[in-house]
mmCIF file of C-alpha atoms and ligand atoms in Angstrom:
data_model
loop_
_atom_site.group_PDB
_atom_site.id
_atom_site.type_symbol
_atom_site.label_atom_id
_atom_site.label_comp_id
_atom_site.label_asym_id
_atom_site.label_seq_id
_atom_site.Cartn_x
_atom_site.Cartn_y
_atom_site.Cartn_z
ATOM 1 C CA UNK A 1 -166.412 16.409 130.927
ATOM 2 C CA UNK A 2 -166.856 19.860 133.385
ATOM 3 C CA UNK A 3 -168.346 22.532 130.785
ATOM 4 C CA UNK A 4 -169.914 25.523 132.322
ATOM 5 C CA UNK A 5 -172.943 27.296 130.886
ATOM 6 C CA UNK A 6 -171.269 29.982 128.476
ATOM 7 C CA UNK A 7 -173.461 32.878 127.974
ATOM 8 C CA UNK A 8 -170.869 34.634 125.711
ATOM 9 C CA UNK A 9 -171.771 36.860 122.981
ATOM 10 C CA UNK A 10 -168.725 35.551 120.497
ATOM 11 C CA UNK A 11 -166.995 33.211 120.375
ATOM 12 C CA UNK A 12 -170.261 31.347 121.833
ATOM 13 C CA UNK A 13 -171.168 28.258 123.121
ATOM 14 C CA UNK A 14 -170.781 25.307 120.624
ATOM 15 C CA UNK A 15 -173.287 22.330 120.353
ATOM 16 C CA UNK A 16 -171.680 19.375 122.665
ATOM 17 C CA UNK A 17 -172.308 17.173 120.042
ATOM 18 C CA UNK A 18 -170.215 19.311 117.215
ATOM 19 C CA UNK A 19 -167.228 19.066 119.782
ATOM 20 C CA UNK A 20 -167.179 15.818 121.054
ATOM 21 C CA UNK A 21 -166.985 14.938 117.707
ATOM 22 C CA UNK A 22 -164.156 17.155 117.052
ATOM 23 C CA UNK A 23 -162.664 15.701 119.839
ATOM 24 C CA UNK A 24 -162.843 12.187 118.677
ATOM 25 C CA UNK A 25 -161.630 12.957 115.206
ATOM 26 C CA UNK A 26 -159.114 15.193 116.101
ATOM 27 C CA UNK A 27 -155.862 12.503 115.600
ATOM 28 C CA UNK A 28 -157.246 10.966 113.272
ATOM 29 C CA UNK A 29 -160.128 12.115 110.604
ATOM 30 C CA UNK A 30 -161.746 9.169 108.436
ATOM 31 C CA UNK A 31 -159.372 6.709 108.910
ATOM 32 C CA UNK A 32 -157.158 8.737 106.740
ATOM 33 C CA UNK A 33 -154.127 9.192 109.832
ATOM 34 C CA UNK A 34 -154.488 13.175 109.778
ATOM 35 C CA UNK A 35 -156.704 15.282 111.738
ATOM 36 C CA UNK A 36 -158.791 17.857 109.088
ATOM 37 C CA UNK A 37 -156.359 20.551 109.765
ATOM 38 C CA UNK A 38 -153.695 18.567 108.168
ATOM 39 C CA UNK A 39 -155.056 17.565 105.293
ATOM 40 C CA UNK A 40 -154.998 18.706 101.703
ATOM 41 C CA UNK A 41 -158.051 21.273 101.144
ATOM 42 C CA UNK A 42 -158.284 19.530 97.335
ATOM 43 C CA UNK A 43 -158.009 16.307 99.112
ATOM 44 C CA UNK A 44 -161.818 14.088 98.142
ATOM 45 C CA UNK A 45 -162.145 14.222 101.871
ATOM 46 C CA UNK A 46 -162.103 17.841 102.691
ATOM 47 C CA UNK A 47 -163.900 18.482 99.119
ATOM 48 C CA UNK A 48 -166.742 16.174 100.374
ATOM 49 C CA UNK A 49 -166.664 18.471 103.601
ATOM 50 C CA UNK A 50 -166.968 21.658 102.048
ATOM 51 C CA UNK A 51 -169.580 20.682 99.873
ATOM 52 C CA UNK A 52 -171.844 18.568 102.668
ATOM 53 C CA UNK A 53 -171.178 22.120 104.597
ATOM 54 C CA UNK A 54 -172.623 24.476 101.532
ATOM 55 C CA UNK A 55 -175.340 21.905 100.720
ATOM 56 C CA UNK A 56 -176.827 21.773 104.490
ATOM 57 C CA UNK A 57 -176.895 25.836 104.432
ATOM 58 C CA UNK A 58 -179.179 25.582 101.209
ATOM 59 C CA UNK A 59 -181.008 22.813 102.070
ATOM 60 C CA UNK A 60 -181.834 24.238 106.125
ATOM 61 C CA UNK A 61 -182.736 28.089 104.154
ATOM 62 C CA UNK A 62 -184.317 26.134 100.992
ATOM 63 C CA UNK A 63 -182.285 28.491 98.715
ATOM 64 C CA UNK A 64 -182.734 28.519 95.460
ATOM 65 C CA UNK A 65 -180.674 27.780 92.396
ATOM 66 C CA UNK A 66 -180.021 31.500 91.725
ATOM 67 C CA UNK A 67 -178.770 31.728 95.866
ATOM 68 C CA UNK A 68 -175.099 30.661 96.123
ATOM 69 C CA UNK A 69 -173.492 29.773 99.918
ATOM 70 C CA UNK A 70 -169.681 31.108 100.085
ATOM 71 C CA UNK A 71 -167.128 30.401 102.792
ATOM 72 C CA UNK A 72 -164.757 33.144 103.423
ATOM 73 C CA UNK A 73 -162.572 34.720 105.931
ATOM 74 C CA UNK A 74 -162.057 38.316 107.388
ATOM 75 C CA UNK A 75 -164.722 38.142 109.200
ATOM 76 C CA UNK A 76 -168.183 39.827 109.144
ATOM 77 C CA UNK A 77 -165.577 43.149 109.386
ATOM 78 C CA UNK A 78 -164.633 42.253 106.181
ATOM 79 C CA UNK A 79 -167.828 42.338 104.790
ATOM 80 C CA UNK A 80 -168.635 45.701 105.779
ATOM 81 C CA UNK A 81 -166.008 46.500 103.414
ATOM 82 C CA UNK A 82 -166.712 43.988 100.614
ATOM 83 C CA UNK A 83 -170.498 44.733 99.927
ATOM 84 C CA UNK A 84 -169.834 48.413 99.000
ATOM 85 C CA UNK A 85 -166.775 47.737 96.611
ATOM 86 C CA UNK A 86 -168.676 45.173 94.819
ATOM 87 C CA UNK A 87 -172.003 46.550 94.561
ATOM 88 C CA UNK A 88 -172.159 50.590 94.670
ATOM 89 C CA UNK A 89 -171.506 51.644 91.152
ATOM 90 C CA UNK A 90 -169.255 54.558 89.958
ATOM 91 C CA UNK A 91 -170.999 57.610 91.511
ATOM 92 C CA UNK A 92 -173.765 55.983 92.874
ATOM 93 C CA UNK A 93 -174.541 55.288 96.656
ATOM 94 C CA UNK A 94 -176.294 52.403 99.153
ATOM 95 C CA UNK A 95 -178.850 52.957 102.032
ATOM 96 C CA UNK A 96 -178.169 52.057 105.350
ATOM 97 C CA UNK A 97 -180.319 51.287 108.201
ATOM 98 C CA UNK A 98 -178.157 52.271 111.638
ATOM 99 C CA UNK A 99 -179.035 50.203 114.526
ATOM 100 C CA UNK A 100 -176.321 50.217 116.793
ATOM 101 C CA UNK A 101 -172.438 49.929 116.655
ATOM 102 C CA UNK A 102 -172.042 47.467 113.672
ATOM 103 C CA UNK A 103 -174.316 49.176 111.478
ATOM 104 C CA UNK A 104 -172.327 52.167 112.569
ATOM 105 C CA UNK A 105 -169.040 50.570 111.440
ATOM 106 C CA UNK A 106 -170.725 49.325 108.657
ATOM 107 C CA UNK A 107 -171.484 52.702 106.776
ATOM 108 C CA UNK A 108 -167.988 53.904 108.066
ATOM 109 C CA UNK A 109 -166.313 51.293 105.989
ATOM 110 C CA UNK A 110 -169.126 51.843 103.043
ATOM 111 C CA UNK A 111 -168.429 56.023 103.115
ATOM 112 C CA UNK A 112 -164.500 55.344 103.020
ATOM 113 C CA UNK A 113 -165.031 53.454 98.941
ATOM 114 C CA UNK A 114 -168.130 55.057 98.007
ATOM 115 C CA UNK A 115 -171.066 57.264 99.242
ATOM 116 C CA UNK A 116 -173.759 55.666 101.975
ATOM 117 C CA UNK A 117 -176.753 57.297 103.330
ATOM 118 C CA UNK A 118 -178.837 56.720 106.499
ATOM 119 C CA UNK A 119 -182.255 55.235 105.553
ATOM 120 C CA UNK A 120 -183.400 55.181 109.065
ATOM 121 C CA UNK A 121 -181.835 55.304 112.243
ATOM 122 C CA UNK A 122 -182.694 54.885 115.736
ATOM 123 C CA UNK A 123 -179.631 56.536 116.877
ATOM 124 C CA UNK A 124 -181.799 59.286 119.019
ATOM 125 C CA UNK A 125 -183.089 56.527 121.036
ATOM 126 C CA UNK A 126 -180.269 55.529 122.271
ATOM 127 C CA UNK A 127 -180.559 52.533 119.693
ATOM 128 C CA UNK A 128 -183.384 50.579 121.950
ATOM 129 C CA UNK A 129 -185.394 49.773 119.552
ATOM 130 C CA UNK A 130 -185.667 48.843 115.615
ATOM 131 C CA UNK A 131 -187.171 51.975 113.570
ATOM 132 C CA UNK A 132 -191.095 51.557 112.361
ATOM 133 C CA UNK A 133 -191.500 50.537 108.857
ATOM 134 C CA UNK A 134 -192.942 54.029 108.518
ATOM 135 C CA UNK A 135 -190.143 55.500 109.679
ATOM 136 C CA UNK A 136 -187.815 54.550 106.966
ATOM 137 C CA UNK A 137 -187.110 56.427 103.963
ATOM 138 C CA UNK A 138 -185.559 54.447 101.159
ATOM 139 C CA UNK A 139 -183.951 55.927 97.903
ATOM 140 C CA UNK A 140 -185.127 54.452 94.755
ATOM 141 C CA UNK A 141 -181.815 54.209 92.902
ATOM 142 C CA UNK A 142 -179.914 53.231 96.137
ATOM 143 C CA UNK A 143 -177.463 50.029 94.746
ATOM 144 C CA UNK A 144 -178.826 48.358 97.963
ATOM 145 C CA UNK A 145 -180.056 48.713 101.904
ATOM 146 C CA UNK A 146 -178.323 47.312 104.333
ATOM 147 C CA UNK A 147 -179.447 46.506 107.690
ATOM 148 C CA UNK A 148 -178.213 44.375 110.598
ATOM 149 C CA UNK A 149 -180.707 41.693 111.942
ATOM 150 C CA UNK A 150 -179.703 41.324 115.183
ATOM 151 C CA UNK A 151 -178.300 44.270 117.224
ATOM 152 C CA UNK A 152 -175.328 41.762 119.832
ATOM 153 C CA UNK A 153 -174.721 44.759 121.850
ATOM 154 C CA UNK A 154 -177.667 46.539 122.018
ATOM 155 C CA UNK A 155 -180.164 43.538 122.412
ATOM 156 C CA UNK A 156 -182.486 44.189 119.566
ATOM 157 C CA UNK A 157 -183.121 42.101 116.635
ATOM 158 C CA UNK A 158 -185.516 42.974 113.252
ATOM 159 C CA UNK A 159 -188.366 40.429 113.779
ATOM 160 C CA UNK A 160 -189.884 41.378 110.090
ATOM 161 C CA UNK A 161 -187.934 42.427 107.057
ATOM 162 C CA UNK A 162 -189.225 45.895 105.322
ATOM 163 C CA UNK A 163 -189.902 45.685 101.529
ATOM 164 C CA UNK A 164 -187.512 47.747 99.367
ATOM 165 C CA UNK A 165 -189.637 48.080 96.169
ATOM 166 C CA UNK A 166 -186.868 46.128 94.412
ATOM 167 C CA UNK A 167 -183.933 47.783 95.802
ATOM 168 C CA UNK A 168 -181.450 44.615 96.680
ATOM 169 C CA UNK A 169 -181.520 43.904 100.614
ATOM 170 C CA UNK A 170 -178.156 43.140 102.185
ATOM 171 C CA UNK A 171 -178.200 41.812 105.371
ATOM 172 C CA UNK A 172 -175.544 41.648 108.431
ATOM 173 C CA UNK A 173 -176.780 38.392 110.275
ATOM 174 C CA UNK A 174 -173.790 37.670 112.074
ATOM 175 C CA UNK A 175 -175.887 37.393 115.206
ATOM 176 C CA UNK A 176 -179.033 35.508 114.237
ATOM 177 C CA UNK A 177 -178.060 33.492 111.200
ATOM 178 C CA UNK A 178 -180.010 30.053 111.498
ATOM 179 C CA UNK A 179 -182.284 31.097 114.527
ATOM 180 C CA UNK A 180 -185.307 30.223 112.414
ATOM 181 C CA UNK A 181 -186.873 29.952 109.453
ATOM 182 C CA UNK A 182 -187.055 32.893 106.889
ATOM 183 C CA UNK A 183 -187.112 33.721 103.306
ATOM 184 C CA UNK A 184 -183.893 34.129 102.357
ATOM 185 C CA UNK A 185 -184.011 33.978 99.046
ATOM 186 C CA UNK A 186 -185.715 37.665 99.433
ATOM 187 C CA UNK A 187 -182.386 38.882 100.017
ATOM 188 C CA UNK A 188 -179.613 39.726 97.777
ATOM 189 C CA UNK A 189 -177.000 39.043 99.876
ATOM 190 C CA UNK A 190 -176.300 37.839 103.443
ATOM 191 C CA UNK A 191 -173.292 37.538 105.793
ATOM 192 C CA UNK A 192 -172.517 35.588 109.370
ATOM 193 C CA UNK A 193 -169.428 35.977 111.034
ATOM 194 C CA UNK A 194 -169.487 31.628 111.867
ATOM 195 C CA UNK A 195 -168.480 32.199 115.807
ATOM 196 C CA UNK A 196 -172.151 33.577 117.260
ATOM 197 C CA UNK A 197 -174.398 31.163 116.142
ATOM 198 C CA UNK A 198 -172.878 28.456 113.741
ATOM 199 C CA UNK A 199 -169.453 28.095 114.396
ATOM 200 C CA UNK A 200 -165.842 28.639 115.424
ATOM 201 C CA UNK A 201 -164.320 31.828 114.242
ATOM 202 C CA UNK A 202 -162.470 32.009 111.224
ATOM 203 C CA UNK A 203 -165.107 31.965 108.959
ATOM 204 C CA UNK A 204 -167.631 33.603 107.319
ATOM 205 C CA UNK A 205 -170.897 32.243 105.661
ATOM 206 C CA UNK A 206 -172.247 34.160 102.820
ATOM 207 C CA UNK A 207 -175.131 34.305 100.548
ATOM 208 C CA UNK A 208 -175.025 35.796 97.299
ATOM 209 C CA UNK A 209 -177.348 36.575 95.151
ATOM 210 C CA UNK A 210 -175.360 34.924 91.929
ATOM 211 C CA UNK A 211 -177.296 37.366 89.160
ATOM 212 C CA UNK A 212 -176.173 40.234 91.156
ATOM 213 C CA UNK A 213 -172.861 38.604 91.028
ATOM 214 C CA UNK A 214 -172.756 39.185 87.460
ATOM 215 C CA UNK A 215 -173.558 43.153 87.735
ATOM 216 C CA UNK A 216 -170.899 44.026 90.323
ATOM 217 C CA UNK A 217 -167.652 45.779 89.691
ATOM 218 C CA UNK A 218 -164.938 43.851 88.642
ATOM 219 C CA UNK A 219 -161.590 46.513 88.940
ATOM 220 C CA UNK A 220 -161.159 45.844 92.643
ATOM 221 C CA UNK A 221 -158.696 42.832 94.249
ATOM 222 C CA UNK A 222 -159.375 39.318 93.100
ATOM 223 C CA UNK A 223 -159.598 38.090 96.372
ATOM 224 C CA UNK A 224 -162.307 41.097 97.432
ATOM 225 C CA UNK A 225 -164.690 40.174 94.117
ATOM 226 C CA UNK A 226 -167.845 37.808 95.484
ATOM 227 C CA UNK A 227 -167.191 36.399 91.335
ATOM 228 C CA UNK A 228 -163.920 34.896 92.545
ATOM 229 C CA UNK A 229 -165.497 32.601 95.134
ATOM 230 C CA UNK A 230 -168.789 32.157 93.351
ATOM 231 C CA UNK A 231 -166.619 31.020 90.481
ATOM 232 C CA UNK A 232 -163.754 28.457 92.490
ATOM 233 C CA UNK A 233 -167.074 27.505 95.272
ATOM 234 C CA UNK A 234 -164.941 29.217 97.765
ATOM 235 C CA UNK A 235 -161.733 27.019 96.970
ATOM 236 C CA UNK A 236 -160.028 29.970 95.150
ATOM 237 C CA UNK A 237 -157.257 29.959 97.990
ATOM 238 C CA UNK A 238 -156.797 27.852 101.498
ATOM 239 C CA UNK A 239 -160.404 28.006 102.877
ATOM 240 C CA UNK A 240 -160.320 27.773 106.464
ATOM 241 C CA UNK A 241 -160.200 24.314 107.118
ATOM 242 C CA UNK A 242 -161.091 23.788 110.581
ATOM 243 C CA UNK A 243 -163.530 26.158 111.055
ATOM 244 C CA UNK A 244 -165.897 24.712 108.306
ATOM 245 C CA UNK A 245 -165.464 21.613 109.638
ATOM 246 C CA UNK A 246 -166.601 22.725 112.545
ATOM 247 C CA UNK A 247 -169.743 24.883 111.087
ATOM 248 C CA UNK A 248 -170.578 21.879 109.021
ATOM 249 C CA UNK A 249 -170.649 19.385 113.184
ATOM 250 C CA UNK A 250 -172.899 22.526 113.818
ATOM 251 C CA UNK A 251 -175.245 22.072 110.756
ATOM 252 C CA UNK A 252 -176.278 18.443 111.059
ATOM 253 C CA UNK A 253 -176.610 18.981 115.074
ATOM 254 C CA UNK A 254 -179.254 21.584 113.610
ATOM 255 C CA UNK A 255 -180.454 19.261 111.137
ATOM 256 C CA UNK A 256 -180.165 16.394 113.624
ATOM 257 C CA UNK A 257 -182.779 18.461 116.083
ATOM 258 C CA UNK A 258 -185.742 19.260 113.331
ATOM 259 C CA UNK A 259 -183.545 21.996 111.806
ATOM 260 C CA UNK A 260 -184.824 26.097 111.922
ATOM 261 C CA UNK A 261 -188.393 24.954 112.720
ATOM 262 C CA UNK A 262 -187.308 23.487 116.123
ATOM 263 C CA UNK A 263 -184.521 25.700 116.920
ATOM 264 C CA UNK A 264 -187.122 28.599 116.952
ATOM 265 C CA UNK A 265 -189.683 27.053 119.318
ATOM 266 C CA UNK A 266 -186.342 26.429 121.422
ATOM 267 C CA UNK A 267 -184.771 30.012 121.364
ATOM 268 C CA UNK A 268 -188.269 31.657 121.721
ATOM 269 C CA UNK A 269 -188.730 29.558 124.798
ATOM 270 C CA UNK A 270 -185.263 30.124 126.332
ATOM 271 C CA UNK A 271 -186.349 33.884 125.429
ATOM 272 C CA UNK A 272 -189.402 34.182 126.620
ATOM 273 C CA UNK A 273 -188.380 32.558 130.288
ATOM 274 C CA UNK A 274 -185.387 35.490 130.463
ATOM 275 C CA UNK A 275 -187.463 38.328 129.879
ATOM 276 C CA UNK A 276 -190.350 36.436 131.835
ATOM 277 C CA UNK A 277 -188.103 36.928 135.033
ATOM 278 C CA UNK A 278 -186.804 40.458 134.139
ATOM 279 C CA UNK A 279 -190.687 41.700 133.671
ATOM 280 C CA UNK A 280 -191.682 39.946 136.610
ATOM 281 C CA UNK A 281 -189.520 41.906 138.845
ATOM 282 C CA UNK A 282 -189.391 45.028 137.414
ATOM 283 C CA UNK A 283 -188.270 47.234 140.672
ATOM 284 C CA UNK A 284 -185.269 45.012 140.456
ATOM 285 C CA UNK A 285 -184.192 43.987 136.593
ATOM 286 C CA UNK A 286 -184.809 46.716 133.757
ATOM 287 C CA UNK A 287 -184.572 45.821 130.134
ATOM 288 C CA UNK A 288 -183.730 48.792 128.339
ATOM 289 C CA UNK A 289 -185.104 47.674 124.917
ATOM 290 C CA UNK A 290 -188.561 48.432 123.726
ATOM 291 C CA UNK A 291 -190.901 45.118 123.791
ATOM 292 C CA UNK A 292 -191.443 44.554 120.218
ATOM 293 C CA UNK A 293 -187.936 44.940 119.962
ATOM 294 C CA UNK A 294 -186.144 42.358 122.068
ATOM 295 C CA UNK A 295 -184.039 40.117 120.715
ATOM 296 C CA UNK A 296 -184.287 36.274 121.199
ATOM 297 C CA UNK A 297 -180.299 35.789 120.775
ATOM 298 C CA UNK A 298 -178.826 38.541 123.310
ATOM 299 C CA UNK A 299 -181.069 39.622 126.553
ATOM 300 C CA UNK A 300 -179.730 42.827 127.854
ATOM 301 C CA UNK A 301 -180.697 43.956 130.957
ATOM 302 C CA UNK A 302 -179.491 46.163 133.800
ATOM 303 C CA UNK A 303 -179.994 45.647 138.043
ATOM 304 C CA UNK A 304 -180.228 48.769 139.900
ATOM 305 C CA UNK A 305 -176.758 49.023 140.361
ATOM 306 C CA UNK A 306 -173.415 48.655 138.997
ATOM 307 C CA UNK A 307 -172.183 47.210 142.043
ATOM 308 C CA UNK A 308 -175.000 44.975 141.720
ATOM 309 C CA UNK A 309 -174.448 43.887 138.025
ATOM 310 C CA UNK A 310 -170.804 43.297 139.069
ATOM 311 C CA UNK A 311 -172.009 41.063 142.218
ATOM 312 C CA UNK A 312 -174.201 39.177 140.297
ATOM 313 C CA UNK A 313 -171.822 38.368 137.273
ATOM 314 C CA UNK A 314 -169.308 37.248 139.794
ATOM 315 C CA UNK A 315 -171.737 35.045 141.375
ATOM 316 C CA UNK A 316 -173.483 33.775 138.501
ATOM 317 C CA UNK A 317 -169.601 32.532 137.382
ATOM 318 C CA UNK A 318 -169.273 30.770 140.976
ATOM 319 C CA UNK A 319 -172.541 29.060 139.684
ATOM 320 C CA UNK A 320 -171.212 27.898 136.563
ATOM 321 C CA UNK A 321 -172.549 30.643 134.298
ATOM 322 C CA UNK A 322 -170.466 32.474 132.752
ATOM 323 C CA UNK A 323 -169.979 35.447 129.931
ATOM 324 C CA UNK A 324 -173.194 37.686 131.696
ATOM 325 C CA UNK A 325 -171.379 41.028 131.156
ATOM 326 C CA UNK A 326 -172.773 43.576 128.927
ATOM 327 C CA UNK A 327 -170.572 44.858 126.154
ATOM 328 C CA UNK A 328 -167.908 47.370 127.625
ATOM 329 C CA UNK A 329 -168.852 50.192 125.398
ATOM 330 C CA UNK A 330 -173.331 50.171 126.786
ATOM 331 C CA UNK A 331 -172.467 48.224 130.613
ATOM 332 C CA UNK A 332 -174.975 46.040 132.508
ATOM 333 C CA UNK A 333 -175.642 42.500 132.051
ATOM 334 C CA UNK A 334 -176.198 40.037 128.804
ATOM 335 C CA UNK A 335 -177.199 36.830 128.582
ATOM 336 C CA UNK A 336 -176.417 35.565 124.890
ATOM 337 C CA UNK A 337 -178.777 32.476 124.235
ATOM 338 C CA UNK A 338 -177.829 31.149 120.602
ATOM 339 C CA UNK A 339 -179.130 28.002 119.062
ATOM 340 C CA UNK A 340 -176.692 26.028 121.082
ATOM 341 C CA UNK A 341 -177.294 27.202 124.885
ATOM 342 C CA UNK A 342 -179.612 24.353 126.021
ATOM 343 C CA UNK A 343 -182.795 25.179 127.624
ATOM 344 C CA UNK A 344 -181.577 23.724 130.869
ATOM 345 C CA UNK A 345 -178.706 26.337 131.096
ATOM 346 C CA UNK A 346 -181.895 29.150 130.760
ATOM 347 C CA UNK A 347 -183.221 27.669 133.024
ATOM 348 C CA UNK A 348 -180.704 27.577 135.608
ATOM 349 C CA UNK A 349 -179.604 31.041 134.634
ATOM 350 C CA UNK A 350 -183.598 32.100 135.438
ATOM 351 C CA UNK A 351 -183.740 30.195 138.930
ATOM 352 C CA UNK A 352 -180.383 32.384 140.008
ATOM 353 C CA UNK A 353 -181.386 35.256 138.723
ATOM 354 C CA UNK A 354 -184.771 35.129 140.654
ATOM 355 C CA UNK A 355 -183.123 34.524 143.308
ATOM 356 C CA UNK A 356 -180.672 37.109 143.190
ATOM 357 C CA UNK A 357 -183.556 39.039 143.163
ATOM 358 C CA UNK A 358 -184.796 37.931 146.442
ATOM 359 C CA UNK A 359 -181.553 38.292 148.197
ATOM 360 C CA UNK A 360 -180.865 41.682 146.972
ATOM 361 C CA UNK A 361 -184.144 43.549 146.067
HETATM 362 C C1 LIG B 401 -169.827 40.060 116.272
HETATM 363 C C2 LIG B 401 -170.081 41.258 114.698
HETATM 364 C C3 LIG B 401 -169.334 41.733 113.887
HETATM 365 C C4 LIG B 401 -168.224 41.094 113.874
HETATM 366 O O1 LIG B 401 -167.651 40.188 113.440
HETATM 367 P P1 LIG B 401 -165.954 40.126 113.063
HETATM 368 O O2 LIG B 401 -166.215 38.545 113.380
HETATM 369 O O3 LIG B 401 -165.180 39.887 114.734
HETATM 370 O O4 LIG B 401 -165.417 40.649 112.237
HETATM 371 C C5 LIG B 401 -170.238 42.218 112.999
HETATM 372 N N1 LIG B 401 -172.010 42.127 113.111
HETATM 373 C C6 LIG B 401 -172.763 42.150 114.163
HETATM 374 C C7 LIG B 401 -173.801 42.010 113.937
HETATM 375 C C8 LIG B 401 -171.627 40.773 114.707
HETATM 376 O O5 LIG B 401 -172.579 40.522 116.200
#
């Protein structure tokens, strides 16, 4: 196999173990003579896979009995609408913390459906940091507080979550779900499009507090109600079977490799290596993010000129490292180093960055 080091932000690199298993089982899954894409979602084989994937999420996070795992479609973007549809009551309002493009989109959707206010923002600082807890101003009557745990485009990340004083906490964890252990039971709802850290595009993992779902609005279309999916274990309609299968393979890989504690150690080491190179070359590389807000998943950095950035991306590609161009809305460079990125890939990039600075600085 000829694989590159893939630094794309999403869809992103998957663990080789997960891909190889899929390749081996593609034409004949579990002796059925079919692939997982061709078999009924009501078959006992699919049912077992579906529930194994759910149980693995619960087990890795230590979820309590009131938290339910869902596999939905429509991406994280549909969650921007489903959350307010379900949980903002008539005449009510929700609080949002605005830390970049994805939060801004979530706020826009909430405002189409109901009322939403900003309980904090780092927009005046160009989203280069996460607001301090002391800057947050929560409405005690808000239906919920929404935050984006990792800002994929800006390269910022919440390292601790604020206390909301009893108001339900909701998080978009699309780009850092399962990167480390955390108290998921504190959250009333978590959603994550799988294609960054947990699998391929096509499935969105949602964790929701069942007792909260019981209070949700029920005058909205059936498929948009969380209650529908909780009741039917995400088998109300055809689930994205192949995407769920790949997520299961990735979850097994996480478990086989020591679970979330091991993921955190591995991820911190990788991020430290890259930020170390950036900080050691202050005249050449610059990370626009405030130190305490740096993301362990998406390392963004600038070079002295846009021309050098273009050359950097090009030469990296020639050396087997792809996906290093920053998001088109902000420019610069970005190395996405999710769970699946091997330390060896990061080491290869770090050495390339050192050599590039020496040659062009
Ligand atoms: C990628 C991303 C999204 C959008 O996800 P889709 O699955 O494409 O809808 C939302 N939020 C964050 C934080 C993301 O990184």
